Tab-separated table of C-alpha atoms in Angstrom:
chain	number	residue	atom	x	y	z
A	294	MET	CA	36.462	-39.715	-48.206
A	295	ALA	CA	36.200	-43.369	-47.317
A	296	LYS	CA	33.416	-44.334	-44.966
A	297	THR	CA	34.612	-45.587	-41.613
A	298	ARG	CA	32.977	-46.566	-38.355
A	299	HIS	CA	34.668	-43.620	-36.697
A	300	LYS	CA	32.527	-40.581	-35.968
A	301	ASN	CA	35.532	-38.402	-35.203
A	302	PRO	CA	37.052	-37.192	-38.500
A	303	ARG	CA	40.491	-36.912	-36.876
A	304	THR	CA	40.343	-40.600	-35.948
A	305	ALA	CA	39.125	-41.564	-39.409
A	306	MET	CA	42.002	-39.631	-41.013
A	307	ARG	CA	44.438	-41.870	-39.187
A	308	TYR	CA	43.211	-44.753	-41.350
A	309	THR	CA	42.242	-43.032	-44.600
A	310	ARG	CA	45.511	-41.030	-44.736
A	311	PRO	CA	44.515	-38.199	-47.095
A	312	GLY	CA	47.026	-35.534	-48.170
A	313	SER	CA	48.190	-33.095	-45.526
A	314	GLU	CA	46.369	-30.266	-47.305
A	315	ALA	CA	43.144	-32.257	-47.275
A	316	VAL	CA	43.558	-32.941	-43.563
A	317	ALA	CA	43.986	-29.252	-42.830
A	318	GLU	CA	40.966	-28.335	-44.946
A	319	ILE	CA	38.675	-31.014	-43.526
A	320	THR	CA	39.785	-30.310	-39.969
A	321	GLY	CA	39.221	-26.589	-40.473
A	322	ILE	CA	35.699	-27.211	-41.728
A	323	LEU	CA	34.525	-29.882	-39.299
A	324	ALA	CA	36.473	-29.032	-36.150
A	325	PRO	CA	36.849	-25.645	-34.442
A	326	PRO	CA	40.480	-24.508	-34.327
A	327	ARG	CA	42.204	-25.277	-31.039
A	328	ARG	CA	44.662	-22.501	-30.258
A	329	HIS	CA	46.703	-22.741	-27.071
């Protein structure tokens, strides 16, 4: 994943634009799931 100045992976994804599957995997690993 490209290095960015953003500490929040969700914010960095906005610029790196990985595949949707990669986003789901990275988000699942780094961020706790937010269920409403």
